CSV table of C-alpha atoms and ligand atoms in Angstrom, one decimal:
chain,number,residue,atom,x,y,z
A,1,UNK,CA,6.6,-35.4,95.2
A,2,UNK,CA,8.9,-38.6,94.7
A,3,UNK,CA,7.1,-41.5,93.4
A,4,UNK,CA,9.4,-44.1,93.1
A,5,UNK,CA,13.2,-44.7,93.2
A,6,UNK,CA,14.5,-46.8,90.9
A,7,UNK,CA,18.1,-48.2,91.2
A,8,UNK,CA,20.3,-47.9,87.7
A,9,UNK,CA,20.3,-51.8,87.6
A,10,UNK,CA,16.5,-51.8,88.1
A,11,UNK,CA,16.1,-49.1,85.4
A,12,UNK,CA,18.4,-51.1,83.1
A,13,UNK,CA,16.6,-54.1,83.5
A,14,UNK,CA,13.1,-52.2,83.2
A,15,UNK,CA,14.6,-50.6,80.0
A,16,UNK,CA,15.0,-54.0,78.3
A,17,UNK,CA,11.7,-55.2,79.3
A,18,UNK,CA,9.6,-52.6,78.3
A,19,UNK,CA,10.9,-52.1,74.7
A,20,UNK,CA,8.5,-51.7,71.7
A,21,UNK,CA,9.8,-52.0,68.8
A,22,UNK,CA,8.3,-49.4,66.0
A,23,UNK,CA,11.2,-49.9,63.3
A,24,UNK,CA,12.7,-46.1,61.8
A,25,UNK,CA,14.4,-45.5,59.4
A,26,UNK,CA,17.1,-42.8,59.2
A,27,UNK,CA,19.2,-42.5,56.0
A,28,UNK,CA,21.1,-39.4,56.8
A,29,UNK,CA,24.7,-40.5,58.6
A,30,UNK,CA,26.4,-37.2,57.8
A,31,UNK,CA,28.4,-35.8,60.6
A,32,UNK,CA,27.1,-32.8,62.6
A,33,UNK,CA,29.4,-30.1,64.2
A,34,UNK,CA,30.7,-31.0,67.6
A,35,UNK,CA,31.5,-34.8,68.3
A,36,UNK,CA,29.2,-36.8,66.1
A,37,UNK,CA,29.6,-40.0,65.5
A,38,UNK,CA,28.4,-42.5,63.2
A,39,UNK,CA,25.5,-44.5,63.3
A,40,UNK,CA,26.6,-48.1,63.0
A,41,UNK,CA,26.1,-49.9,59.9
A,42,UNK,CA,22.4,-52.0,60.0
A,43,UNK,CA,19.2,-51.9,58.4
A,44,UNK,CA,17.4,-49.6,60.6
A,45,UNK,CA,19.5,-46.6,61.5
A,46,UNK,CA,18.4,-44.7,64.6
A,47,UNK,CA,17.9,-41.6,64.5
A,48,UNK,CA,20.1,-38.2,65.8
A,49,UNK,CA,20.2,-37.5,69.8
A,50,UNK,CA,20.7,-33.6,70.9
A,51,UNK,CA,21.8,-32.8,74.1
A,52,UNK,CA,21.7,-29.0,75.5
A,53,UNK,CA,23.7,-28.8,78.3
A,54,UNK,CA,23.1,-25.0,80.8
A,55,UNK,CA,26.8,-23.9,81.0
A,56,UNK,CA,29.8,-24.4,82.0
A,57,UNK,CA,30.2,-22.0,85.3
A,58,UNK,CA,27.5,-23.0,87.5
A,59,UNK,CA,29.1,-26.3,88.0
A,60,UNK,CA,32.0,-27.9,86.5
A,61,UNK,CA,30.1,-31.1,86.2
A,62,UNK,CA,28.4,-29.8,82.9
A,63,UNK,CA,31.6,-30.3,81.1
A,64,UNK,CA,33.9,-32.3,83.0
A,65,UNK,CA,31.2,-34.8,83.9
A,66,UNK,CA,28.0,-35.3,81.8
A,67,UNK,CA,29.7,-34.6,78.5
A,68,UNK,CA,31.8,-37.3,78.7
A,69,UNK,CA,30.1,-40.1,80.1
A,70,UNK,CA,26.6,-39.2,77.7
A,71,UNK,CA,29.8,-39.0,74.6
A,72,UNK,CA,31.0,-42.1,76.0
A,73,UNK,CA,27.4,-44.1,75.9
A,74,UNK,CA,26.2,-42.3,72.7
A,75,UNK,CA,30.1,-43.8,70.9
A,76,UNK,CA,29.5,-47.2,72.0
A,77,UNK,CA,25.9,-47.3,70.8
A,78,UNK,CA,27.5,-46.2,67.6
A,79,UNK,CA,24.7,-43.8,67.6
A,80,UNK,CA,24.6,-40.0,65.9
A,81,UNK,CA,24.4,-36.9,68.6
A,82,UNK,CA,25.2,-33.6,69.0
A,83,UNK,CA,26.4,-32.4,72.7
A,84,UNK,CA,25.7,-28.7,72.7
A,85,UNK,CA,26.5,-26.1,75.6
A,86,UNK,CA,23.5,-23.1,76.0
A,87,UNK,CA,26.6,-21.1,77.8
A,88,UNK,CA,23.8,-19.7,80.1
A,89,UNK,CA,22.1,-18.2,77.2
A,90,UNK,CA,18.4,-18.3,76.9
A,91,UNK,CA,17.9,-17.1,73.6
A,92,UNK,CA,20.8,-19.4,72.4
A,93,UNK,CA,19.5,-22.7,73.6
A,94,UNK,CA,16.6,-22.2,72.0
A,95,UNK,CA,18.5,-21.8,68.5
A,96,UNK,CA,20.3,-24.7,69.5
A,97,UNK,CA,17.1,-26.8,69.8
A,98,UNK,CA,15.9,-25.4,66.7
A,99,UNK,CA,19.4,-26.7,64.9
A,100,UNK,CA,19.0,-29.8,66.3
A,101,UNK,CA,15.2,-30.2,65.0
A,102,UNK,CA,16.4,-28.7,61.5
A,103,UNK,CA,19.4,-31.4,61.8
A,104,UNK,CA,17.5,-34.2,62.2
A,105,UNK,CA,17.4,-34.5,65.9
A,106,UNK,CA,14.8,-37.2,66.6
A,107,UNK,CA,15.4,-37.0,70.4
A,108,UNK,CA,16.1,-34.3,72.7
A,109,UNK,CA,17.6,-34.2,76.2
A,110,UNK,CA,17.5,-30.8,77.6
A,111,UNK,CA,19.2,-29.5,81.1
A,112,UNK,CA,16.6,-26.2,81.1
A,113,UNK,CA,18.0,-22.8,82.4
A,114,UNK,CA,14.3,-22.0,83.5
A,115,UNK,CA,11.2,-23.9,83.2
A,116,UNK,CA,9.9,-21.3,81.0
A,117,UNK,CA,12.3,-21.4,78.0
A,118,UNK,CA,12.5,-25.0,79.2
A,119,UNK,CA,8.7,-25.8,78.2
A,120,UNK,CA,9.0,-23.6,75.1
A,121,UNK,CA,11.6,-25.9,73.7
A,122,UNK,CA,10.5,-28.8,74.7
A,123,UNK,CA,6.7,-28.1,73.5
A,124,UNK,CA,7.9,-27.2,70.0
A,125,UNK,CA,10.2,-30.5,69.7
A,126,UNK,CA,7.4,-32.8,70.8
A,127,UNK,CA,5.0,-30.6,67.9
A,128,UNK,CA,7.5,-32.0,65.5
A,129,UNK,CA,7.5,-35.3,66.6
A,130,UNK,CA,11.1,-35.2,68.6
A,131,UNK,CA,10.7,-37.3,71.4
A,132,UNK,CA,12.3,-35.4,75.0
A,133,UNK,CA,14.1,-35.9,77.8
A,134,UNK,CA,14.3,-34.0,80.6
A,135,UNK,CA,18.1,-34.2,82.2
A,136,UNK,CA,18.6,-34.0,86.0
A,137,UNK,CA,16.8,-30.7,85.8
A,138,UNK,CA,12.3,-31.1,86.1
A,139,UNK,CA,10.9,-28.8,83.5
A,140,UNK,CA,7.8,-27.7,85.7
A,141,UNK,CA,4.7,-27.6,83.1
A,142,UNK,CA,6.7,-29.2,80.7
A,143,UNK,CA,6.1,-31.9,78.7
A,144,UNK,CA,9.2,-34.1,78.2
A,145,UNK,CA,8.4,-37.9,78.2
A,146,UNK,CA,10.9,-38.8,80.4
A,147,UNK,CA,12.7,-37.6,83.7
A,148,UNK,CA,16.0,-38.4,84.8
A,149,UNK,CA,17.8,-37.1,88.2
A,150,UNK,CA,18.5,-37.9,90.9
A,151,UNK,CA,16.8,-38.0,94.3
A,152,UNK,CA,17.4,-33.9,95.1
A,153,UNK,CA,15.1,-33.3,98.0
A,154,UNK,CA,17.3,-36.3,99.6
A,155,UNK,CA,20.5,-34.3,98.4
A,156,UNK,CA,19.1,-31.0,100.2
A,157,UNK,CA,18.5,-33.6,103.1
A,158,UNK,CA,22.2,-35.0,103.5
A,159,UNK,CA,23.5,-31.2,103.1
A,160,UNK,CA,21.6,-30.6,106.0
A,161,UNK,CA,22.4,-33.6,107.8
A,162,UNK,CA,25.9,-32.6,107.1
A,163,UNK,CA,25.7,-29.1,108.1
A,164,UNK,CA,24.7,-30.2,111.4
A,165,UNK,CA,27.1,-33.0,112.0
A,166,UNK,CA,29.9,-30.5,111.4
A,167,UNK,CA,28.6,-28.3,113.6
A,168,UNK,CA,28.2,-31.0,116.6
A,169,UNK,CA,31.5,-32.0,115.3
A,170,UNK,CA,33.0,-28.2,116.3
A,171,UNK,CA,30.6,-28.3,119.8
A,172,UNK,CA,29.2,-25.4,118.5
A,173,UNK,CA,26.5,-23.3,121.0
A,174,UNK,CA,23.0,-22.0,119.3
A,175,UNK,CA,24.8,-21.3,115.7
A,176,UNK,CA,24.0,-18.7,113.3
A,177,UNK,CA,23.2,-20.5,109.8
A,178,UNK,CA,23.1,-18.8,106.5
A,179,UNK,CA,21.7,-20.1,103.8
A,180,UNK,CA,23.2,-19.7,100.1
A,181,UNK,CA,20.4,-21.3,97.9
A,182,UNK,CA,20.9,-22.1,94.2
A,183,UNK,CA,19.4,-20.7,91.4
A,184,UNK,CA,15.7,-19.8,92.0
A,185,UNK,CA,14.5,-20.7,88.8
A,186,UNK,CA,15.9,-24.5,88.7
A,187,UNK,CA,13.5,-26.8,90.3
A,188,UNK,CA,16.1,-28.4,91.6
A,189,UNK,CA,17.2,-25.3,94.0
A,190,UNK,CA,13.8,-25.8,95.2
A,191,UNK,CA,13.5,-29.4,96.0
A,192,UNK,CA,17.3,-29.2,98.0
A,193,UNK,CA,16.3,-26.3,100.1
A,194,UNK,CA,12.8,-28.5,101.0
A,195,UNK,CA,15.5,-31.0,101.9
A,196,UNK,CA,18.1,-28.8,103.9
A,197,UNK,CA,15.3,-27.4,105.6
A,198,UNK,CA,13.2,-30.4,106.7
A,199,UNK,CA,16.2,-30.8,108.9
A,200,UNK,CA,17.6,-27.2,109.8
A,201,UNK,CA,14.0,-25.6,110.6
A,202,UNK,CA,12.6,-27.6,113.1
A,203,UNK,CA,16.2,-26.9,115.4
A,204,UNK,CA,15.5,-22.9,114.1
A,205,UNK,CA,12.2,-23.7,115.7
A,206,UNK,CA,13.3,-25.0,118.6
A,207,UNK,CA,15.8,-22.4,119.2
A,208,UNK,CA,19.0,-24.9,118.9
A,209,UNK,CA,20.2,-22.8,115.9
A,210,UNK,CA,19.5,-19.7,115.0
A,211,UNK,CA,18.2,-18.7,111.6
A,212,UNK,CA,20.8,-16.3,109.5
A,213,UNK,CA,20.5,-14.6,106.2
A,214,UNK,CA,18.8,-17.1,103.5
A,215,UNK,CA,19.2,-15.4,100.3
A,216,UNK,CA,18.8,-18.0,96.6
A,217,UNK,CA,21.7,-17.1,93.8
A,218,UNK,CA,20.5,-16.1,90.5
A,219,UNK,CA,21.8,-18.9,88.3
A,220,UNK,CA,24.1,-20.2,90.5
A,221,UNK,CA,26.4,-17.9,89.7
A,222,UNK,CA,29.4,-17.7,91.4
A,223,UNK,CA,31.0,-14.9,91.5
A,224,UNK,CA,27.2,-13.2,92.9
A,225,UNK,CA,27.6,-15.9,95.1
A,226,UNK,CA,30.4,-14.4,96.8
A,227,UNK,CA,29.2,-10.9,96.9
A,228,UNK,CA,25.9,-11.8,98.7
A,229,UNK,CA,28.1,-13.9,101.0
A,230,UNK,CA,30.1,-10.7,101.7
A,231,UNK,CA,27.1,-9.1,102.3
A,232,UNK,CA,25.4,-11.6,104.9
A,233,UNK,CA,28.9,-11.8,107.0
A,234,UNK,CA,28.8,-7.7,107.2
A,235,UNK,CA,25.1,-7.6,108.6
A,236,UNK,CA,25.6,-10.8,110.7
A,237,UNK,CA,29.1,-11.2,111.6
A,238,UNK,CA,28.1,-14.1,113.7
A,239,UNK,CA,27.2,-16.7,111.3
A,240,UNK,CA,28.6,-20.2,112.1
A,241,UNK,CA,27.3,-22.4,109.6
A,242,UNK,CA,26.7,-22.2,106.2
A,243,UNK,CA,24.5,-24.2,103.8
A,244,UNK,CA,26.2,-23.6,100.3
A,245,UNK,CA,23.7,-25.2,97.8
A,246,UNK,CA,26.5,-26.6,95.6
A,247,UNK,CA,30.9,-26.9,95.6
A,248,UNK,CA,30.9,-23.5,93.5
A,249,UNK,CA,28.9,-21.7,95.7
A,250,UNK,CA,30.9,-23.3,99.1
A,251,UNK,CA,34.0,-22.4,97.3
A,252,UNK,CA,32.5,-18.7,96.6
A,253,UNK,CA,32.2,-18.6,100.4
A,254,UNK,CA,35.1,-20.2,101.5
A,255,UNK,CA,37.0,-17.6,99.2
A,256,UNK,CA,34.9,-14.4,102.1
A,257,UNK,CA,35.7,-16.1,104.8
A,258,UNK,CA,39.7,-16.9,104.2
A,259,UNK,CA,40.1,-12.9,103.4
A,260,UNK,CA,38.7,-12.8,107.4
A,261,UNK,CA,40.7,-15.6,108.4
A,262,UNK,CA,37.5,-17.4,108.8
A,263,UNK,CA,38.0,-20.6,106.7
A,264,UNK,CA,38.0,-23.5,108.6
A,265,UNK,CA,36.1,-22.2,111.7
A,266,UNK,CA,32.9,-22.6,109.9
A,267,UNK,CA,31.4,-25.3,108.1
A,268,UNK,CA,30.2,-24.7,104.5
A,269,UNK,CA,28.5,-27.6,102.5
A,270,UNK,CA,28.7,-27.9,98.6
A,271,UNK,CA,27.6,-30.6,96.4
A,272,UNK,CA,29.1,-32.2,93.2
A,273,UNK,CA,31.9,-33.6,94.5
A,274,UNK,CA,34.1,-31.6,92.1
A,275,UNK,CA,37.7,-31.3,92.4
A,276,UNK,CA,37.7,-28.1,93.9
A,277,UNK,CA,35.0,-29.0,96.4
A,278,UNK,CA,36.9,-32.3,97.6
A,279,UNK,CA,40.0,-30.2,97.9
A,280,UNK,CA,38.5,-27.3,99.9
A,281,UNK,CA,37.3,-30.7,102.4
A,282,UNK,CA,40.7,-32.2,102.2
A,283,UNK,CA,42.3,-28.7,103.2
A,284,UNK,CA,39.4,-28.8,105.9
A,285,UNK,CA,37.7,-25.5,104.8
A,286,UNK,CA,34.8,-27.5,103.2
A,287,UNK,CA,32.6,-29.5,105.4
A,288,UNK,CA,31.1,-32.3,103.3
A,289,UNK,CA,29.9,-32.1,99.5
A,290,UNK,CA,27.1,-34.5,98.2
A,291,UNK,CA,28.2,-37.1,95.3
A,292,UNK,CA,26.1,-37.9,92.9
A,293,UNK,CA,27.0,-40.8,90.4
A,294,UNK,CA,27.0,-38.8,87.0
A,295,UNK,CA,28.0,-41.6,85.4
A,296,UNK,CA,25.1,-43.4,86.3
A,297,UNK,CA,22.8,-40.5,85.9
A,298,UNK,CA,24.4,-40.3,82.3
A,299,UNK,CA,23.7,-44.2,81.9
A,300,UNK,CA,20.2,-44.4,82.2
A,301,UNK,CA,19.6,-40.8,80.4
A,302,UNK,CA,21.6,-42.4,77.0
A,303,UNK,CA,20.1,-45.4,77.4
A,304,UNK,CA,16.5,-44.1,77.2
A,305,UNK,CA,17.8,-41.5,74.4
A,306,UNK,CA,19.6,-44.2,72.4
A,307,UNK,CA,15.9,-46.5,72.8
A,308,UNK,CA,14.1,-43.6,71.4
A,309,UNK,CA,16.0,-43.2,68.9
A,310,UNK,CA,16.0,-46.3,67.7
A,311,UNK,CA,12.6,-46.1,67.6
A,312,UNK,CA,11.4,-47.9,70.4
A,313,UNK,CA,8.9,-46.7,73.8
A,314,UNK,CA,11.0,-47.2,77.0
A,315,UNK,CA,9.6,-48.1,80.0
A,316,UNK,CA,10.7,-46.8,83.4
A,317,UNK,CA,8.6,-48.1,86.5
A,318,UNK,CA,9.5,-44.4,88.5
A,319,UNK,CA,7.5,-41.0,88.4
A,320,UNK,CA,8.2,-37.5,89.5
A,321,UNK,CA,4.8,-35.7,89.9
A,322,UNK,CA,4.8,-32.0,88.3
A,323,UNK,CA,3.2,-29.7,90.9
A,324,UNK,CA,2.8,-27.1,87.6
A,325,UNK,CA,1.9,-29.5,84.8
A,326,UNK,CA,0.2,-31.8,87.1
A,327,UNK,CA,1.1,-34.5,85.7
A,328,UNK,CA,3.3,-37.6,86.7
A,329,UNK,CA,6.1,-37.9,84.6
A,330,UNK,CA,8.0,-41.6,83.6
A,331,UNK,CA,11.2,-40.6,85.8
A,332,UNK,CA,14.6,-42.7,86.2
A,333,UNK,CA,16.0,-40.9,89.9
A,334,UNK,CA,19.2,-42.2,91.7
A,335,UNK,CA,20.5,-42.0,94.9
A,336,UNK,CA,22.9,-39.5,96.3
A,337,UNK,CA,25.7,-39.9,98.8
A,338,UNK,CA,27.2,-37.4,101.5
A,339,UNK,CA,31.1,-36.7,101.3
A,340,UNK,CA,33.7,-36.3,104.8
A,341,UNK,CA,36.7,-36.0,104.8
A,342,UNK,CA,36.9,-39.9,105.4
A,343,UNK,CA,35.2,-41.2,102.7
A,344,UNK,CA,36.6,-39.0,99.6
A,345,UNK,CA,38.5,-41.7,98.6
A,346,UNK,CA,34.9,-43.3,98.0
A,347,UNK,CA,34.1,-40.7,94.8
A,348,UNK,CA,38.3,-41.9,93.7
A,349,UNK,CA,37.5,-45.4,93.8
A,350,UNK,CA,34.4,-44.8,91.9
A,351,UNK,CA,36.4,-43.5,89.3
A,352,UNK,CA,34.7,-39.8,89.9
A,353,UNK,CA,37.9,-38.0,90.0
A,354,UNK,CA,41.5,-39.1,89.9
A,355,UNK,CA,44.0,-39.4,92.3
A,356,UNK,CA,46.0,-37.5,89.9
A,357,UNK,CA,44.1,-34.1,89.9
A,358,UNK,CA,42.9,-34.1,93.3
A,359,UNK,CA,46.3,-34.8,95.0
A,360,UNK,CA,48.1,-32.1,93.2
A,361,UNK,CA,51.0,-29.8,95.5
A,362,UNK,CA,49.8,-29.1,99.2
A,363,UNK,CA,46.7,-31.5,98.6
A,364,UNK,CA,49.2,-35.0,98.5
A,365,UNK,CA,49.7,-35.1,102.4
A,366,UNK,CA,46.3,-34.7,102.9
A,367,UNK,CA,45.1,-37.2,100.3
A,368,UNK,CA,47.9,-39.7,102.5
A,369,UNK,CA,45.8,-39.1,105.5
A,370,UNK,CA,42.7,-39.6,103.7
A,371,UNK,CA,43.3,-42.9,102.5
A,372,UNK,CA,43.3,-41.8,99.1
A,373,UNK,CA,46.2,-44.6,97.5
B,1,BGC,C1,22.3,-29.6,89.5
B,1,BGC,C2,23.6,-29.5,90.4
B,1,BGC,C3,24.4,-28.3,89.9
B,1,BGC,C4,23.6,-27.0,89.8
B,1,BGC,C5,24.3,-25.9,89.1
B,1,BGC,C6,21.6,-28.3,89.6
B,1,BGC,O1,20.4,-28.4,88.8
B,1,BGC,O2,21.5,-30.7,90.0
B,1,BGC,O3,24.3,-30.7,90.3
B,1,BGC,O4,25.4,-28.0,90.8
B,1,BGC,O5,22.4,-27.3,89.0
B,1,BGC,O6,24.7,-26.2,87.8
């Protein structure tokens, strides 16, 4: 399905390149609700940049994560935006692209909560001439002009990688795995279960594991999470291993199994790298999360939002091919890395989290014996 990688550097530099120039001209500078900043004085103002972001339970990223870093680029372009939050809510992010459009939204990055409403909003931007982004999430049979992600069938991959390293690490003997998948309308959920389970099926297949409950979480939420978790332990007591799709759905199960004194025993993957997920690995109830660079993901996503809106026709060398739309579309994807306990201090040192709210109370011994200075 994956085209081409391109490294951040590589995109930057192919960002530069590939510029075209088509002038615009945007006289409006008035401030829009939410964190809107100014457009910097010049001739040629660029135009307004909308962001919808899913929600703010599935992951903690949303918030803690991509809104900052996109508000961070988008301030020192000096560039108008708008960083809005769907909350989940279908019918509400399409208002919110609508409000955008009405505002004077000339671009439009959009993390869909389906591909559906996803296409929906994105057809009717491009009808009015608002150029679109897809962000970290594939609209399948959409038509944004541009992609950005990361590698996920290679983050499904290291999950399972790491799901199995954890359980050499515990010797354990023809394990039952359970599979918590994310949401089964994000493309995403899709592309990490291909990954997890290029590596788990073929030791289902030759009877080295043994294939559990496998059951996908409607929109990752996480409190479901936990009651089909509950569920799967009461009709397979056995399991050993579990592939949690992202940190809130590990820590969903993690929550199951400490009420059965569980935690610990049995691996659980996540992904995100959030707080909570490198805590639950420092405490040693969490196997390994997956860390992906938001900031770089956010870097490349502003820089081809603040080239649009400036008028100008990016170029990124990638593509991500759309089994739906069939079409290839102009994609920027990074790599993703696998998190021990060993190498948290890696996503510290990046500047991911801080030492400050990960090595809070019982966690400071353990960030001591982690490295984490
Ligand atoms: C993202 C993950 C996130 C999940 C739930 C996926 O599309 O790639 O980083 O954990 O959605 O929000």
């Amino acid at each position: 399905m994956r085209k081409g990688i391109l490294s951040i550097g590589a995109a930057a530099a192919a960002l530069t390149l590939g510029l075209t120039a088509c002038g615009g001209e945007s006289g409006d500078t008035s401030a829009q609700s939410g964190g809107t900043s100014s457009a910097a004085a010049g001739d040629a103002k660029p135009g307004k940049i909308g962001v919808i972001l899913p929600d703010s339970k599935s992951s903690a990223r949303w918030e803690s994560a991509d809104r900052k870093y996109l508000e961070e680029a988008f301030k020192a372009a000096g560039v108008q935006y708008d960083i809005q939050n769907a909350q989940g809510d279908k019918t509400a992010f399409q208002t919110i692209a609508d409000q955008m459009i009405t505002n004077g939204a000339t671009v439009l990055m959009i993390v869909n909560l389906d591909s559906g409403t996803g296409k929906a909003v994105l057809d009717k931007a491009k009808s009015q001439g608002v150029a679109t982004i897809d962000y970290d999430r594939l609209t399948l049979g959409g038509s944004a002009a541009y992609y950005v992600s990361f590698d996920n069938t290679k983050v499904g991959q290291l999950q399972g990688e790491g799901l199995v390293k954890c359980l050499t690490d515990k010797k354990a003997d023809k394990p039952i795995i359970a599979e918590l998948n994310g949401s089964p309308t994000d493309n995403n959920a899709t592309l990490f279960k291909q990954g997890y389970d290029s590596v788990l099926e073929p030791k289902y297949k030759s009877g080295e594991y043994k294939k559990g409950p496998d059951q996908s979480v409607p929109d990752w939420d996480n409190t479901q999470a936990g009651t089909i978790f509950e569920q799967m332990l009461t009709q397979e007591p056995k399991i050993a291993g579990v592939l949690a799709a992202n940190d809130g759905l590990g820590n969903a199960v993690i929550s199951v199994l400490k009420k059965q004194k569980l935690n610990g025993k049995i691996p659980v993957t996540g992904q995100d790298a959030t707080v909570q997920g490198l805590q639950n690995i420092l405490a040693g109830d969490q196997c390994m999360t997956v860390y992906k660079a938001i900031k770089k993901e956010a870097d490349a996503a502003s820089q081809l939002a603040i080239a649009l809106a400036k008028g100008e026709k990016p170029q990124v060398s990638g593509s991500v091919h759309d089994p739906e739309g069939n079409r290839d579309v102009p994609s920027v994807l990074l790599e993703p890395q696998a998190i021990y306990f060993d190498n948290v201090k890696d996503v510290v040192n990046d500047g991911f989290v801080t030492k400050d709210e990960l090595c809070t109370g019982e966690f400071a011994d353990k960030c001591t014996e982690a490295g984490i200075s």
